[in-house]
XYZ file of C-alpha atoms in Angstrom:
501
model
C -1.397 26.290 10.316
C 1.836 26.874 12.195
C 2.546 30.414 13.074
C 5.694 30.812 14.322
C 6.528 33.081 12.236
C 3.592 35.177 12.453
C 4.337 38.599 12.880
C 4.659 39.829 16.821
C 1.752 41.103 18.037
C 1.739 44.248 20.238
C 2.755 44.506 23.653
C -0.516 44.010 25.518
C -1.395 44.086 29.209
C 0.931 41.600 31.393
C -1.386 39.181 33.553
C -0.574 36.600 35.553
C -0.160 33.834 33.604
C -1.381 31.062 36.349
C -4.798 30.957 36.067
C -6.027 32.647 39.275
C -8.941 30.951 38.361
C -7.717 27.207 38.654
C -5.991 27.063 42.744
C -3.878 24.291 42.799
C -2.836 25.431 38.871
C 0.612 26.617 38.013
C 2.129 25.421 41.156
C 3.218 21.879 42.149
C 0.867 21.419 44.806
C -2.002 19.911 44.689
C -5.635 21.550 45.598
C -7.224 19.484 48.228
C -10.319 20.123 50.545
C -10.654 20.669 54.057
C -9.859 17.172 54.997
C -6.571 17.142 53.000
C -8.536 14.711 50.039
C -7.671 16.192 46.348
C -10.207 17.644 45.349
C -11.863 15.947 41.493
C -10.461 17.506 39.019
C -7.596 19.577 40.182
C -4.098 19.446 38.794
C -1.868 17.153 41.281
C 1.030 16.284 39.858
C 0.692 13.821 42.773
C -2.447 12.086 41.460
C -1.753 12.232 37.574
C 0.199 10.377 35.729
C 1.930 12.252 33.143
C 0.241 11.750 29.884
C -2.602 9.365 30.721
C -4.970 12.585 30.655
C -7.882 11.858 33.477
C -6.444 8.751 34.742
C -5.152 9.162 38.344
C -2.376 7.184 39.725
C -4.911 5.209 41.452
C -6.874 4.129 38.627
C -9.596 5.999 39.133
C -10.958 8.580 36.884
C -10.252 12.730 37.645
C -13.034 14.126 36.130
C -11.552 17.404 34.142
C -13.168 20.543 34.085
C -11.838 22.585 31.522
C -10.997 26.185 32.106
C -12.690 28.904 29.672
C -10.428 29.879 26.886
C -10.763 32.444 24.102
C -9.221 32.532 20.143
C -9.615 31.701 16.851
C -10.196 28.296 17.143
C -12.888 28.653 20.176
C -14.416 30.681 17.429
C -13.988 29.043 14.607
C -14.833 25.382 16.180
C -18.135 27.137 17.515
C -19.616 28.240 14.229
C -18.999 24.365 13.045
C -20.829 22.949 16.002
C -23.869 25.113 15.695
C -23.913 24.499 12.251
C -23.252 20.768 12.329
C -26.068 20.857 15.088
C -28.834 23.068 13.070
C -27.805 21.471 10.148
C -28.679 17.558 11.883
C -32.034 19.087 13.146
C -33.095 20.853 10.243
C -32.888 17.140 7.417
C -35.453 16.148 8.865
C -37.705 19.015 8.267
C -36.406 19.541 4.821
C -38.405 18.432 1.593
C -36.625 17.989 -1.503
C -38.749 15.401 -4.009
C -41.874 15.413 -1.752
C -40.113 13.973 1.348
C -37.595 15.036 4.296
C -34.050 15.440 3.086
C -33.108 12.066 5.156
C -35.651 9.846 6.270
C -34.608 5.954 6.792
C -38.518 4.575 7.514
C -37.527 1.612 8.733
C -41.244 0.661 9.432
C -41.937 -0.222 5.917
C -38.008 -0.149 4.724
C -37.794 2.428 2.660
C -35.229 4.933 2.632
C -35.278 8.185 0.983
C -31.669 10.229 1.241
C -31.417 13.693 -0.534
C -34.174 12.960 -2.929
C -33.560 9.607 -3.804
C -35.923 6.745 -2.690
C -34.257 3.319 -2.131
C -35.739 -0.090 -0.560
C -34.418 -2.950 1.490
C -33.121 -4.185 -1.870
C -30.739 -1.575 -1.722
C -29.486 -2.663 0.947
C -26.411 -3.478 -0.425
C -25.410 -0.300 -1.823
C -24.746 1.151 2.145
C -21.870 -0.923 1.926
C -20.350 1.703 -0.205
C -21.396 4.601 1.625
C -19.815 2.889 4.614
C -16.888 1.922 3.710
C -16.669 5.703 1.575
C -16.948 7.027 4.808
C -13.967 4.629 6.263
C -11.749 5.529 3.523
C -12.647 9.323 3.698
C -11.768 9.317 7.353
C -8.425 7.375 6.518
C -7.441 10.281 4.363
C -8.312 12.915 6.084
C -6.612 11.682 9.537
C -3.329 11.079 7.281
C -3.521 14.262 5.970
C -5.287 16.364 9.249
C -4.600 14.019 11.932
C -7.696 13.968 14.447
C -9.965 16.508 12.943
C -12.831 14.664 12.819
C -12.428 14.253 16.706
C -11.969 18.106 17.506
C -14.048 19.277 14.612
C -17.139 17.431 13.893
C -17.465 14.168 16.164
C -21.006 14.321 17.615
C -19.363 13.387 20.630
C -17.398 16.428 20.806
C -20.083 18.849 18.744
C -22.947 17.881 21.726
C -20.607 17.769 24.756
C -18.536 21.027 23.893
C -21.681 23.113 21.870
C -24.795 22.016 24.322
C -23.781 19.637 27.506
C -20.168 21.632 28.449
C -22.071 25.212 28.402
C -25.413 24.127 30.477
C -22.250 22.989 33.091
C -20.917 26.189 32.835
C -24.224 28.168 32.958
C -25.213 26.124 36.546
C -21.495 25.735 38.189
C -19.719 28.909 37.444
C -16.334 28.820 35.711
C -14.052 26.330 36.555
C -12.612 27.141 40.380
C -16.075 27.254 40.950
C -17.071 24.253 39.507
C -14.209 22.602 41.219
C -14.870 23.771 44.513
C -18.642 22.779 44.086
C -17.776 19.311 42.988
C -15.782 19.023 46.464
C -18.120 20.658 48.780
C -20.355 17.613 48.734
C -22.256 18.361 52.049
C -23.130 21.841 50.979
C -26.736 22.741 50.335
C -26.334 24.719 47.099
C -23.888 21.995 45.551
C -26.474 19.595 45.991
C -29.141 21.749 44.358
C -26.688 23.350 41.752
C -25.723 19.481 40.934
C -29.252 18.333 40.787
C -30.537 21.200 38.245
C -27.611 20.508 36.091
C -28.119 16.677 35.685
C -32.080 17.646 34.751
C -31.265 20.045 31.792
C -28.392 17.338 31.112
C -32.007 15.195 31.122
C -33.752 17.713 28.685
C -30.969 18.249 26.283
C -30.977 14.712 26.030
C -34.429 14.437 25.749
C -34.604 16.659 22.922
C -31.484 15.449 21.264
C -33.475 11.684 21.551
C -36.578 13.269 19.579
C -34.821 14.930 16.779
C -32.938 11.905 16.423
C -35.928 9.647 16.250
C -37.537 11.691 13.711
C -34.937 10.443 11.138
C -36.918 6.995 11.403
C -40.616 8.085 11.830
C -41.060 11.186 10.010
C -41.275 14.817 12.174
C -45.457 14.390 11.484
C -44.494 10.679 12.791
C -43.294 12.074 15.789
C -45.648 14.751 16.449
C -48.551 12.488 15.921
C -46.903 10.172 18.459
C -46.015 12.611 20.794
C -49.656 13.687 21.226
C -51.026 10.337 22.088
C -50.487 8.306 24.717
C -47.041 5.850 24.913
C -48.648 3.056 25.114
C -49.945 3.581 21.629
C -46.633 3.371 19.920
C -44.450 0.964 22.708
C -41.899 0.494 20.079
C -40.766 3.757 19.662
C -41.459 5.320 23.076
C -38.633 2.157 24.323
C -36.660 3.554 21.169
C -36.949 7.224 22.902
C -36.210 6.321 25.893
C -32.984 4.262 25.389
C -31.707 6.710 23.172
C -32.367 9.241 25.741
C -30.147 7.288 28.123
C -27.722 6.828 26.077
C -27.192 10.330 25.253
C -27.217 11.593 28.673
C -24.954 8.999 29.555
C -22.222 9.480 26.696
C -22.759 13.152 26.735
C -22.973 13.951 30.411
C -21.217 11.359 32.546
C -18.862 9.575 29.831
C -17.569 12.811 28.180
C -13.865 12.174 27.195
C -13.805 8.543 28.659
C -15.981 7.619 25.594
C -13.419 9.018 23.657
C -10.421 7.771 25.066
C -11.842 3.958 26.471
C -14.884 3.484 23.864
C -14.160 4.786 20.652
C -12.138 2.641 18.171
C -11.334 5.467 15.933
C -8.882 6.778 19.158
C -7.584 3.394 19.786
C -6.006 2.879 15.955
C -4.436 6.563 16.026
C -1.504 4.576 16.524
C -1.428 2.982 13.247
C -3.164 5.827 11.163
C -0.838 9.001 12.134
C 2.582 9.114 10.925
C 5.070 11.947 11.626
C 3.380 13.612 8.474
C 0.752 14.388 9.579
C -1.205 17.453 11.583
C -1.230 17.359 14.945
C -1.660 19.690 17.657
C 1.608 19.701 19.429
C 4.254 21.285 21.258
C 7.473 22.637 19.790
C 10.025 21.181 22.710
C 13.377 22.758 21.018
C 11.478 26.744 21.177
C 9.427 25.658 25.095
C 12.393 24.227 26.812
C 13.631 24.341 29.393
C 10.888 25.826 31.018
C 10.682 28.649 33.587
C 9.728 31.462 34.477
C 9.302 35.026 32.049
C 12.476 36.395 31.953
C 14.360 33.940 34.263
C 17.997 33.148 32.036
C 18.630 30.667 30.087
C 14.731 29.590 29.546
C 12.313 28.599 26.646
C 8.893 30.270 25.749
C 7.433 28.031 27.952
C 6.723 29.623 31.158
C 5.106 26.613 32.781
C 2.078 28.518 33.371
C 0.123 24.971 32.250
C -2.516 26.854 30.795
C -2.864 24.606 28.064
C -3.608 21.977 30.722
C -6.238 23.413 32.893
C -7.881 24.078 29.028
C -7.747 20.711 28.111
C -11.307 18.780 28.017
C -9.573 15.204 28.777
C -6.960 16.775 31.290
C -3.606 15.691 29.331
C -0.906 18.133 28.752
C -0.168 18.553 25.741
C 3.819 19.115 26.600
C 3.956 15.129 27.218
C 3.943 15.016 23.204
C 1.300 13.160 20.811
C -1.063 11.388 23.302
C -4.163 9.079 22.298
C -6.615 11.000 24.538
C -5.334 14.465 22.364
C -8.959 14.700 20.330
C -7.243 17.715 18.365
C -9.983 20.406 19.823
C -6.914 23.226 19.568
C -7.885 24.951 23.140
C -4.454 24.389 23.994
C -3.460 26.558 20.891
C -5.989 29.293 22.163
C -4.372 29.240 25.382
C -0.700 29.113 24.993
C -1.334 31.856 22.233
C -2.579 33.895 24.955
C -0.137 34.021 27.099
C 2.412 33.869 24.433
C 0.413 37.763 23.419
C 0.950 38.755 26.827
C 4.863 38.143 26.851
C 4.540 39.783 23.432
C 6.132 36.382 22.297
C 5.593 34.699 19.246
C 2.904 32.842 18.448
C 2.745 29.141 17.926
C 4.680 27.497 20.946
C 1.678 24.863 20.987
C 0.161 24.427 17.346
C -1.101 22.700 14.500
C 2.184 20.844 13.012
C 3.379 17.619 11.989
C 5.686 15.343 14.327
C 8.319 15.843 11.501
C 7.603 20.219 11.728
C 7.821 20.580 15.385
C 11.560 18.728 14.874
C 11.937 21.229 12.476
C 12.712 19.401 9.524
C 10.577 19.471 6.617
C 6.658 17.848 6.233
C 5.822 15.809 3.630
C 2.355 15.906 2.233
C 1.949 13.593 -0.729
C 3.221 10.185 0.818
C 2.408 6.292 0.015
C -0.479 5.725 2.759
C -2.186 9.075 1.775
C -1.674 8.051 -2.198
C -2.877 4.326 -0.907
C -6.257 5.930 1.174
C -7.218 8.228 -1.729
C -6.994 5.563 -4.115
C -9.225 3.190 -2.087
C -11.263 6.194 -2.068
C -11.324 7.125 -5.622
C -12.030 3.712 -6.704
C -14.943 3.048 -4.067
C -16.556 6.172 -5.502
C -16.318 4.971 -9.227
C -18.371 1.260 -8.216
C -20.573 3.385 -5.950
C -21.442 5.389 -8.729
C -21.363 2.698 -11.581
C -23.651 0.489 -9.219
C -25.628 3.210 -8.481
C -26.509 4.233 -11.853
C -26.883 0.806 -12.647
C -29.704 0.136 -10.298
C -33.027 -0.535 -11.484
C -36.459 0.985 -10.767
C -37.863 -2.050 -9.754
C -37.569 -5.600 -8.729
C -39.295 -8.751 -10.446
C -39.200 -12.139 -9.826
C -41.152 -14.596 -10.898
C -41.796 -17.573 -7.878
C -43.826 -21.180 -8.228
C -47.323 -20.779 -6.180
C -47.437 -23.215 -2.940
C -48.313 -26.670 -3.717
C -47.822 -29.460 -5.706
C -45.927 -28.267 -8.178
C -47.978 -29.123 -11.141
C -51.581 -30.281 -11.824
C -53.660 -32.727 -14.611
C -56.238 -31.590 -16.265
C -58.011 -32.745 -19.579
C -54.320 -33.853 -20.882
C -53.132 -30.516 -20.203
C -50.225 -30.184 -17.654
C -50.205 -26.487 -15.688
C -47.850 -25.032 -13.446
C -48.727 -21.979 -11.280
C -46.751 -19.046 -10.441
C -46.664 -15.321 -9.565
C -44.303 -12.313 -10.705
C -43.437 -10.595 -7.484
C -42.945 -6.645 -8.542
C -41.372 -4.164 -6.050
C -41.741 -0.171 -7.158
C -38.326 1.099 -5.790
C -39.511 4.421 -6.740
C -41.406 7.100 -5.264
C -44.286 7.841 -7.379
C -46.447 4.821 -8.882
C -45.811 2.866 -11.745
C -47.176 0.784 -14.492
C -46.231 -2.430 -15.346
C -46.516 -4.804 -18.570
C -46.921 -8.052 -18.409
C -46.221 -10.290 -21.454
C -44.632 -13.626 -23.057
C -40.969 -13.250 -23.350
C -38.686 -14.575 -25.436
C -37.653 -18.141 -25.267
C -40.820 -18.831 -23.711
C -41.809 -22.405 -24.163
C -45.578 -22.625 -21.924
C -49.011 -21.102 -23.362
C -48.959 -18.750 -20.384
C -52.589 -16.953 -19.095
C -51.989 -13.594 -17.408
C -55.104 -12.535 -15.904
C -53.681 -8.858 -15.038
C -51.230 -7.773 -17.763
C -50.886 -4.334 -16.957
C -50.949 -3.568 -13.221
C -49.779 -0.234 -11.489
C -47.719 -0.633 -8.248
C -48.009 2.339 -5.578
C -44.997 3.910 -4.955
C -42.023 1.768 -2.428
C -44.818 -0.998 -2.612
C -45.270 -4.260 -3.959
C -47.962 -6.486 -5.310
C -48.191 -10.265 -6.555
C -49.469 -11.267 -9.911
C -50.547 -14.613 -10.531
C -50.073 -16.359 -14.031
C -50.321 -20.241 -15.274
C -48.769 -21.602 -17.563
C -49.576 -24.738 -19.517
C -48.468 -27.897 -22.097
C -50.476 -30.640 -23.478
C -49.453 -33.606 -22.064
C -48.697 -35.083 -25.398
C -46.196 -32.121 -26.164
C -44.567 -32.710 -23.006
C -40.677 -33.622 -23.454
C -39.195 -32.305 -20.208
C -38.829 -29.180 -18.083
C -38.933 -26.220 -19.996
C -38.305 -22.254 -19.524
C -41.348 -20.391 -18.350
C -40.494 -16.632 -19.616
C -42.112 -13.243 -18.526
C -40.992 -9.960 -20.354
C -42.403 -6.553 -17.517
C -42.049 -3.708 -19.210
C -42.421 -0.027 -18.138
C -42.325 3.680 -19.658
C -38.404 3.560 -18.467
C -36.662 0.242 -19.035
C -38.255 -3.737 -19.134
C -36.846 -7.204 -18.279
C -37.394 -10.508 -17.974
C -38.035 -13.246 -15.491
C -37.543 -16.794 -15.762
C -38.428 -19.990 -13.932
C -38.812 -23.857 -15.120
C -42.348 -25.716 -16.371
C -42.602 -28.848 -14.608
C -44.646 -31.946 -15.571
C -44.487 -35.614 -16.347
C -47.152 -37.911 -18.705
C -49.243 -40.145 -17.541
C -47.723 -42.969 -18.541
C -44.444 -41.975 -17.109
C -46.304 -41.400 -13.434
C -48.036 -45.165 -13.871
């Protein structure tokens, strides 16, 4: 994606290219209030340390608000966080085999992803998904860097596509914003703050309900939402916890859940190499920096648009940091004003470490070969196990009690085949003597249909004449079906009379 060599564009309109819109931006001194205090969320090189994004020198957190920006990315990441978003809220309302494209009922644990139906004896199988997912991420951040982080991260897709605009809709752009957030006696900041923490409420409120309905079904959730919540406790605590924790990752954490809470951030470290794409800054085309046409400068013009931009408040000119999420709005902006110096594109881009040195990337290297084999081979099990897995489950289990009884010099054991339908439509089952099966056995249901994700118990006895009696012995059941059958063991157990006196 590097475009330095992209063709000039045309000489457009010169601007300033400080952000009149951002005092206390594009100059060294800091933007304070009346009483001399900085004011949250301004630029002071005096409060920030260089590279550690909305940490201040003081330890205390500088909350950033980001200035608008316009481009291809700002475009392009917008369509993929509406369509992540419509695409989350519309599973749930989408049928394909008779029920919602993804519904995990965890009521009576049954699970039923993309037309498949599985049961808590699946369980087993999300350890491939899983750790498919881990591997996928591995590959892609070795080959993309932190694209999952800019591009599709539900912590960045909510914030930047529903909780960053209802900000922007109440406080203005960001001088505004900032000069709200510092006028803390005024009248309108207080209402203005109040009105956007209660649609911050809402959105999470909403995102909380869509989200449950991937656990109780959206005629679940309708039903419950028009009785009262003390009728369902459960899931009105589930609601409400979710809620909180929505409005508190989405609208008070924001990038400190990125950069203090999420482990993904904290191993970039270990899973980027110098191949692979980062946004970044190309330091032998920016420096040194000064001002447009000043001798003897870079392309950089020290305008620190790509600051003010920046949704955690690092500056991207400090090199790779971990609180970068790759969202590209510093691309947008340097672009910008790199159009309006009719300069080259590309001064900030997508590149590796090893490009913006300008020597030569390397795609195909050992930990990318290493992730997408993982990956590879994961999917192979996943799919052998998966085709491998079998409509239902069987066992057959000794009743309570003692565990055999006397009767007329016959010797009888009870038990019970346990049958789980993993499917979802019913099924019929055939019970029978298997082979190997050394017990008369009396089956007083042999062919039994099992609703569908249900279960049922079947009793059976099985019996020896006492005089026949040598020793334990295998108790066999063959349960058959229209699709596949199998068998189920367990052990007769019994002793003769004259062994018990």
């Amino acid at each position: 994606m590097a475009n330095v060599d992209s063709p000039r564009p045309s000489p457009k309109r010169r601007l300033p290219l400080v952000d009149d819109a951002a005092p206390g931006v594009g100059s060294r001194a800091p933007e304070r209030d009346a009483d001399g205090a900085v004011r949250a969320g301004s630029f002071d090189d005096d409060a920030f340390i260089p590279g550690a994004g909305s940490l201040g020198r003081d330890g205390k957190r500088l909350r950033p608000y980001p200035a608008d920006v316009r481009g291809r990315f700002v475009r392009a990441r917008r369509v993929v966080y509406y369509g992540l978003i419509v695409l989350w809220a519309a599973l749930p309302w989408i049928p394909i085999g008779g029920h919602p494209a993804v519904f995990l009922d965890v009521e009576r644990r049954v699970f039923y992803l993309f037309g498949a139906t599985f049961n808590a004896q699946d369980l087993w199988l999300a350890f491939f998904l899983l750790s498919g997912f881990g591997f996928g991420l591995l590959c892609v951040t070795a080959l993309l860097g932190r694209a999952w982080c800019g591009w599709a991260c539900p912590q960045t897709v909510f914030t930047e596509a529903v909780f960053r605009p209802i900000e922007r809709l109440v406080n203005g752009p960001r001088n505004e914003a900032l000069r709200r957030a510092s006028a803390t006696a005024s009248a309108d900041a207080v209402v203005r703050r109040v009105v956007t923490h209660a649609l911050y409420a809402v959105a999470a409120f909403l995102v909380a309900h869509v989200f449950l309905a991937y656990f109780v079904s959206l005629p679940g959730l309708f039903a419950m939402m028009s009785t009262r919540p003390r009728a369902h406790p459960e899931a009105f605590a589930w609601m409400l916890g979710t809620t909180a924790l929505v409005y508190v990752a989405f609208a008070v954490f924001r990038e400190q859940f990125c950069v203090v809470m999420c482990p993904y951030g904290r191993l970039q470290s270990v899973l980027l190499d110098d191949d692979a794409l980062v946004v970044g800054y190309d330091v032998r085309r920016g420096e040194p920096r000064g001002k447009a046409g000043a001798a003897d400068t870079g392309d950089c013009v020290d305008c620190k648009r790509c600051v003010v931009v920046c949704p955690t408040g690092i500056d991207i000119r400090e090199g790779l940091q971990l609180d970068c999420i790759a969202c590209t709005a510093c691309i947008d902006a340097c672009d910008e004003v790199m159009d309006r110096l009719d300069r080259p594109r590309g001064l900030v881009r997508y590149d590796s470490l090893r490009g913006l040195r300008g020597e030569k990337r390397r795609v195909l290297r050992p930990r990318l070969v290493a992730y997408a084999t993982l990956l590879v081979v994961g999917f192979v099990v996943a799919a052998v196990a998966a085709r491998g897995r079998e409509p239902f489950e069987a066992n057959l289990l000794r009743l309570p009690g003692a565990p055999y009884t006397r009767d007329a010099g016959v010797l009888r054991n009870g038990f019970e085949v346990h049958l789980v339908n993993k499917e979802s439509a019913p099924m019929t089952f055939v019970l029978e003597p298997g082979d190997g099966n050394q017990a008369d056995l009396v089956i007083p249901i042999a062919t039994v249909e099992v609703a569908a994700t249900t279960s049922r118990r079947i009793p059976i006895f099985a019996t020896v004449p006492e005089d026949h009696f040598a020793g334990p012995r295998p108790v066999v059941v063959r349960i058959r079906t229209d699709r596949s059958q199998r068998e189920v063991r367990a052990t007769f157990l019994g002793a003769r009379a004259a062994e018990v006196r």
